[in-house]
Amino acid sequence: MLKVEDINVYYGAIHAIKGISFHVEQGEIVTLIGANGAGKTTILHTISGLIKTASGKIWLNDENITTASGHNLVEKGMAQVPEGRRVFAKMTVQENLEMGAYSRKDQHNFQADYDMVFDKFPRLKERRKQLAGTMSGGEQQMLAMARALMSRPKLLLMDEPSMGLAPILVDEIFSTIVEINKTGTTILLVEQNAHKALSIANRAYVLETGNIIMSGPAKELLGNDKIKEAYLG
Amino acid sequence: MSYFIQQIVYGLSAGSIYALIALGYTMVYGIVKLINFAHGEVLMMGAYFTIFGIISFNIPIILALPISMVLCALLGMFIDRVAYKPLRNAPRISALITALGVSMFLSNFFKLLFGAEKRKMPDFPALKGGYVFGDVTIPYKAILTLVLTLVCLITLQIIVRKTKVGRAMRAVSEDKQAAQLMGVNVDLTISITFAIGSALAAVGGVLYAINYSQIFPTMGTLTGLKAFVAAVLGGIGILPGAMFGGFLIGIVENLTKGYGAGGWSNAVVFGILIIVLLVKPEGIFGKNTREKV
Ligand SMILES: Nc1ncnc2c1ncn2[C@@H]1O[C@H](COP(=O)(O)OP(=O)(O)OP(=O)(O)O)[C@@H](O)[C@H]1O
Ligand SMILES: [Mg+2]
């Protein structure tokens, strides 16, 4: 579904991503774990076309999207829940969801999608008219996820969806991710909460200062001593 | 009392023009955080295009105005692409200086093309006179100005609040990256913002020409500056603020003139700006909202 081939990404002189390759197959949950500053967000931004690669290739299904304009990727079936939620604070919940559906061709047929996201996140339904910026962090995270789902993505990139949330909400978010995956959406999940991420993922990659230092089935990494020591505390 | 009301009528009429121009400043600022100093020149060009259409090509004003709006919209987009887009990620001061440069270039270019002298706007017999209520006259020109302005303001509100393009504009002005992640073409949306702002400036330019019966290459400079003040007064980046600021300045200016302090009108306008900025730096409509992170 997604294939990243030997990409290098720079911020000016900073070599943030140093020749990374990985892939995500249809139906999987793949997680990318790593400490602060490892380059996780940079990778997701690169896949979404917000940053350009210096070299390497990115394939979505069988299409080379390395140099595609970022705004065209949603139409191709890719959505992202960005780090820090990034909901549109001055827009209502409803308008945020409409933004999520921005790239859809069928602009008037959202009812089924609203039902779907309100079913997953009932709290949002009561707050349709509320400005997103006035909602709690947890509610904003739900909105960010709902917003991404409104594009009916085949591949969903998620950047630290559990960041800053209370433990009970973290559990809720992770079970929602599993649920989204079960309904046919492939997921690339970036997390610092390695334990949680590894426990729901099929496969995992471990990132350290711009390099992938380890990869494999999530269950194996969960039992790996080095991983335990470095990321699972 | 009727004298006072008369001044308010003139003030609303002048304020309409400021409001139309102020909207362009505030929209562009809202989306790219740039004070587009060339915006006043777009007003000037809008007036020139319209009047040339009328005089040289015999186009009726009802057609000349929309043509001029389209030309100004294209020009606004062109200015953005050529002068500002390359500087999108540069320090803000670079873009600001560029904007000043574009402004000077355009007014001087028009001086070169058409001469510095003032040209008379053709008379429209239909616009002579006005409704008389006792001692108060409401000139037809003022009615035309207000009506046209209100139509523009309402249309703009509908576009920004209710349409997909408007939502995209608001999304881009809040968070460009997030907007792009939704599939919004950010560059195109910025272009559209420039286009709409410039089309409104064209309307402002034509109304200016009708109300003051003349056009000249530097007509946009002071008018633009005052409209900019209006935008800041209302709270830069906030559309209703720009409208309110525009009308406020028009009224204040006409009251100062009407009560014998005409020489002071600019001082009063800028004095108000200074006071508002001291008391409420984010402008009258500005909210100092903190967003949850
Ligand atoms: N806009 C930028 N300009 C310069 N350097 C950047 C920029 N964004 C990120 N970096 C650098 O690139 C490296 C990778 O950053 P990135 O944000 O991808 O890390 P991350 O793994 O997502 O970290 P976190 O877990 O804290 O979100 C870091 O060293 C960071 O300082
Ligand atoms: Mg990150």
Short mmCIF file of C-alpha atoms in Angstrom, two decimals, chain A:
data_model
loop_
_atom_site.label_atom_id
_atom_site.label_comp_id
_atom_site.label_asym_id
_atom_site.label_seq_id
_atom_site.Cartn_x
_atom_site.Cartn_y
_atom_site.Cartn_z
CA MET A 1 0.00 0.00 0.00
CA LEU A 2 2.76 2.42 1.03
CA LYS A 3 6.40 1.96 0.19
CA VAL A 4 9.17 4.31 1.25
CA GLU A 5 12.48 3.75 -0.48
CA ASP A 6 15.70 5.15 0.87
CA ILE A 7 14.50 8.68 1.54
CA ASN A 8 16.70 11.48 2.76
CA VAL A 9 15.20 14.63 4.21
CA TYR A 10 16.97 17.79 5.25
CA TYR A 11 15.98 20.90 7.16
CA GLY A 12 18.57 23.26 5.72
CA ALA A 13 21.83 21.70 6.87
CA ILE A 14 20.17 19.31 9.34
CA HIS A 15 20.03 15.78 7.97
CA ALA A 16 16.81 14.67 9.67
CA ILE A 17 16.06 11.44 7.80
CA LYS A 18 19.03 9.40 6.73
CA GLY A 19 18.13 6.93 4.03
CA ILE A 20 15.06 5.26 5.47
CA SER A 21 13.05 2.48 3.82
CA PHE A 22 9.92 0.79 5.06
CA HIS A 23 6.57 -0.40 3.82
CA VAL A 24 2.99 -0.74 4.97
CA GLU A 25 0.78 -3.46 3.53
CA GLN A 26 -2.94 -3.25 2.95
CA GLY A 27 -4.92 -3.87 6.14
CA GLU A 28 -1.99 -3.56 8.51
CA ILE A 29 -1.35 -1.39 11.51
CA VAL A 30 2.30 -0.48 11.33
CA THR A 31 3.89 1.59 14.03
CA LEU A 32 6.93 3.80 13.96
CA ILE A 33 8.35 4.32 17.42
CA GLY A 34 11.23 6.45 18.58
CA ALA A 35 12.31 9.08 21.07
CA ASN A 36 11.80 12.83 20.74
CA GLY A 37 13.50 14.21 17.69
CA ALA A 38 14.03 10.82 16.07
CA GLY A 39 12.32 12.02 12.91
CA LYS A 40 8.87 10.47 13.17
CA THR A 41 6.91 13.59 12.35
CA THR A 42 9.34 14.43 9.58
CA ILE A 43 8.62 11.08 7.94
CA LEU A 44 4.85 11.57 8.09
CA HIS A 45 5.17 15.13 6.77
CA THR A 46 7.29 13.84 3.93
CA ILE A 47 4.81 11.13 3.01
CA SER A 48 1.99 13.71 3.06
CA GLY A 49 3.96 16.03 0.81
CA LEU A 50 4.44 18.83 3.33
CA ILE A 51 8.20 18.41 3.05
CA LYS A 52 10.14 17.34 -0.02
CA THR A 53 12.68 14.56 -0.04
CA ALA A 54 16.24 15.21 -1.14
CA SER A 55 16.40 11.71 -2.58
CA GLY A 56 14.52 8.44 -2.49
CA LYS A 57 11.06 7.43 -3.58
CA ILE A 58 7.63 7.11 -2.04
CA TRP A 59 4.98 4.87 -3.54
CA LEU A 60 1.29 4.86 -2.72
CA ASN A 61 -0.16 1.65 -4.12
CA ASP A 62 1.69 1.58 -7.42
CA GLU A 63 1.92 5.28 -7.93
CA ASN A 64 5.09 7.24 -7.37
CA ILE A 65 4.02 10.13 -5.13
CA THR A 66 7.48 11.40 -4.27
CA THR A 67 6.95 14.69 -6.04
CA ALA A 68 3.15 14.79 -6.03
CA SER A 69 1.53 17.98 -4.74
CA GLY A 70 0.53 17.39 -1.16
CA HIS A 71 -3.02 18.56 -1.68
CA ASN A 72 -3.67 15.83 -4.25
CA LEU A 73 -2.83 12.99 -1.90
CA VAL A 74 -6.08 13.09 0.06
CA GLU A 75 -7.95 12.34 -3.12
CA LYS A 76 -5.66 9.38 -3.64
CA GLY A 77 -6.82 7.90 -0.36
CA MET A 78 -4.36 9.17 2.20
CA ALA A 79 -5.20 11.21 5.29
CA GLN A 80 -3.24 12.32 8.31
CA VAL A 81 -4.04 13.03 11.94
CA PRO A 82 -1.22 15.45 12.60
CA GLU A 83 0.85 15.79 15.72
CA GLY A 84 -0.75 18.21 18.17
CA ARG A 85 -4.20 17.67 16.58
CA ARG A 86 -4.10 20.89 14.53
CA VAL A 87 -7.86 21.24 14.40
CA PHE A 88 -9.13 24.53 12.99
CA ALA A 89 -9.72 26.34 16.26
CA LYS A 90 -11.87 29.14 14.87
CA MET A 91 -14.18 26.77 13.04
CA THR A 92 -16.98 24.74 14.51
CA VAL A 93 -16.79 20.99 14.91
CA GLN A 94 -19.10 20.69 11.93
CA GLU A 95 -16.91 22.90 9.76
CA ASN A 96 -13.82 20.96 10.76
CA LEU A 97 -15.53 17.79 9.59
CA GLU A 98 -16.48 19.50 6.34
CA MET A 99 -12.82 20.41 5.90
CA GLY A 100 -12.00 16.74 6.35
CA ALA A 101 -14.29 15.97 3.45
CA TYR A 102 -12.81 18.80 1.37
CA SER A 103 -11.32 16.54 -1.31
CA ARG A 104 -14.35 14.36 -1.71
CA LYS A 105 -15.97 14.36 -5.10
CA ASP A 106 -19.43 13.61 -3.72
CA GLN A 107 -19.78 16.88 -1.87
CA HIS A 108 -23.34 16.44 -0.67
CA ASN A 109 -23.45 12.89 0.49
CA PHE A 110 -21.88 13.15 3.92
CA GLN A 111 -24.71 11.92 6.09
CA ALA A 112 -23.45 8.36 6.26
CA ASP A 113 -20.00 9.66 7.17
CA TYR A 114 -21.35 11.93 9.89
CA ASP A 115 -23.25 8.96 11.28
CA MET A 116 -20.07 6.92 11.18
CA VAL A 117 -17.87 9.47 12.98
CA PHE A 118 -20.56 10.43 15.49
CA ASP A 119 -21.04 6.76 16.21
CA LYS A 120 -17.33 6.47 16.98
CA PHE A 121 -17.14 9.79 18.81
CA PRO A 122 -20.57 10.55 20.29
CA ARG A 123 -19.15 13.53 22.17
CA LEU A 124 -18.62 15.36 18.90
CA LYS A 125 -22.25 15.11 17.96
CA GLU A 126 -23.38 17.18 20.93
CA ARG A 127 -20.75 19.73 20.08
CA ARG A 128 -21.31 20.18 16.40
CA LYS A 129 -21.78 23.92 16.72
CA GLN A 130 -19.00 24.48 19.21
CA LEU A 131 -15.76 26.16 18.13
CA ALA A 132 -13.06 23.53 17.99
CA GLY A 133 -10.60 25.77 19.84
CA THR A 134 -12.80 25.78 22.92
CA MET A 135 -12.86 22.00 23.28
CA SER A 136 -10.71 19.95 25.62
CA GLY A 137 -7.54 18.28 24.41
CA GLY A 138 -9.19 14.88 24.29
CA GLU A 139 -12.16 16.18 22.36
CA GLN A 140 -9.83 17.90 19.92
CA GLN A 141 -7.99 14.63 19.37
CA MET A 142 -11.28 12.91 18.61
CA LEU A 143 -12.15 15.70 16.22
CA ALA A 144 -8.79 15.42 14.50
CA MET A 145 -9.40 11.72 13.98
CA ALA A 146 -12.99 12.22 12.88
CA ARG A 147 -11.88 14.93 10.49
CA ALA A 148 -9.35 12.61 8.88
CA LEU A 149 -11.96 9.86 8.56
CA MET A 150 -14.29 12.20 6.70
CA SER A 151 -12.10 11.80 3.61
CA ARG A 152 -12.71 8.03 3.73
CA PRO A 153 -8.99 7.28 3.71
CA LYS A 154 -7.57 3.95 2.65
CA LEU A 155 -4.33 4.82 4.42
CA LEU A 156 -4.40 6.81 7.64
CA LEU A 157 -1.23 8.34 9.08
CA MET A 158 -1.45 9.16 12.77
CA ASP A 159 1.12 11.18 14.65
CA GLU A 160 1.10 10.59 18.40
CA PRO A 161 -2.66 10.50 18.84
CA SER A 162 -2.29 9.69 22.55
CA MET A 163 -0.03 12.61 23.36
CA GLY A 164 -1.06 14.53 26.46
CA LEU A 165 -4.21 12.54 27.15
CA ALA A 166 -5.40 10.97 30.39
CA PRO A 167 -4.81 7.18 30.57
CA ILE A 168 -8.47 6.33 30.21
CA LEU A 169 -8.69 8.42 27.04
CA VAL A 170 -5.51 6.87 25.73
CA ASP A 171 -7.16 3.45 25.97
CA GLU A 172 -10.22 4.78 24.19
CA ILE A 173 -8.14 6.28 21.39
CA PHE A 174 -6.21 3.06 20.87
CA SER A 175 -9.32 0.93 20.74
CA THR A 176 -10.76 3.36 18.23
CA ILE A 177 -7.65 2.93 16.10
CA VAL A 178 -8.14 -0.83 16.11
CA GLU A 179 -11.78 -0.31 15.21
CA ILE A 180 -10.89 1.99 12.30
CA ASN A 181 -8.40 -0.60 11.10
CA LYS A 182 -10.99 -3.36 11.27
CA THR A 183 -13.28 -1.46 8.94
CA GLY A 184 -10.61 -1.60 6.26
CA THR A 185 -8.34 1.36 6.79
CA THR A 186 -4.62 0.71 6.75
CA ILE A 187 -2.80 2.57 9.50
CA LEU A 188 0.67 3.97 9.96
CA LEU A 189 0.90 4.96 13.59
CA VAL A 190 3.66 7.10 15.07
CA GLU A 191 3.90 6.86 18.83
CA GLN A 192 6.05 7.53 21.83
CA ASN A 193 3.78 5.34 23.88
CA ALA A 194 5.65 2.32 22.54
CA HIS A 195 3.94 -0.22 24.73
CA LYS A 196 0.45 0.70 23.58
CA ALA A 197 1.49 1.07 19.98
CA LEU A 198 3.26 -2.28 19.87
CA SER A 199 0.33 -4.01 21.50
CA ILE A 200 -2.08 -3.06 18.71
CA ALA A 201 0.29 -3.06 15.73
CA ASN A 202 1.12 -5.87 13.33
CA ARG A 203 4.62 -4.67 12.62
CA ALA A 204 6.91 -1.98 13.94
CA TYR A 205 9.93 0.06 13.03
CA VAL A 206 12.20 1.65 15.60
CA LEU A 207 13.62 4.98 14.67
CA GLU A 208 16.68 6.63 16.16
CA THR A 209 18.07 9.97 14.99
CA GLY A 210 16.93 9.55 11.44
CA ASN A 211 17.74 5.85 11.05
CA ILE A 212 15.69 2.73 11.40
CA ILE A 213 17.60 0.64 13.89
CA MET A 214 15.22 -2.27 14.26
CA SER A 215 12.07 -3.67 12.74
CA GLY A 216 9.86 -6.70 12.92
CA PRO A 217 6.55 -8.06 14.11
CA ALA A 218 5.19 -5.90 16.92
CA LYS A 219 4.88 -8.85 19.32
CA GLU A 220 8.57 -9.69 18.92
CA LEU A 221 9.65 -6.14 19.57
CA LEU A 222 7.39 -6.02 22.59
CA GLY A 223 9.45 -8.88 24.05
CA ASN A 224 12.82 -7.59 22.88
CA ASP A 225 15.13 -6.68 25.76
CA LYS A 226 16.71 -3.71 24.08
CA ILE A 227 13.33 -2.24 23.24
CA LYS A 228 12.08 -2.92 26.73
CA GLU A 229 15.00 -1.05 28.15
CA ALA A 230 14.93 1.92 25.81
CA TYR A 231 11.24 2.48 25.15
CA LEU A 232 9.10 0.47 27.49
CA GLY A 233 10.82 1.56 30.71
#
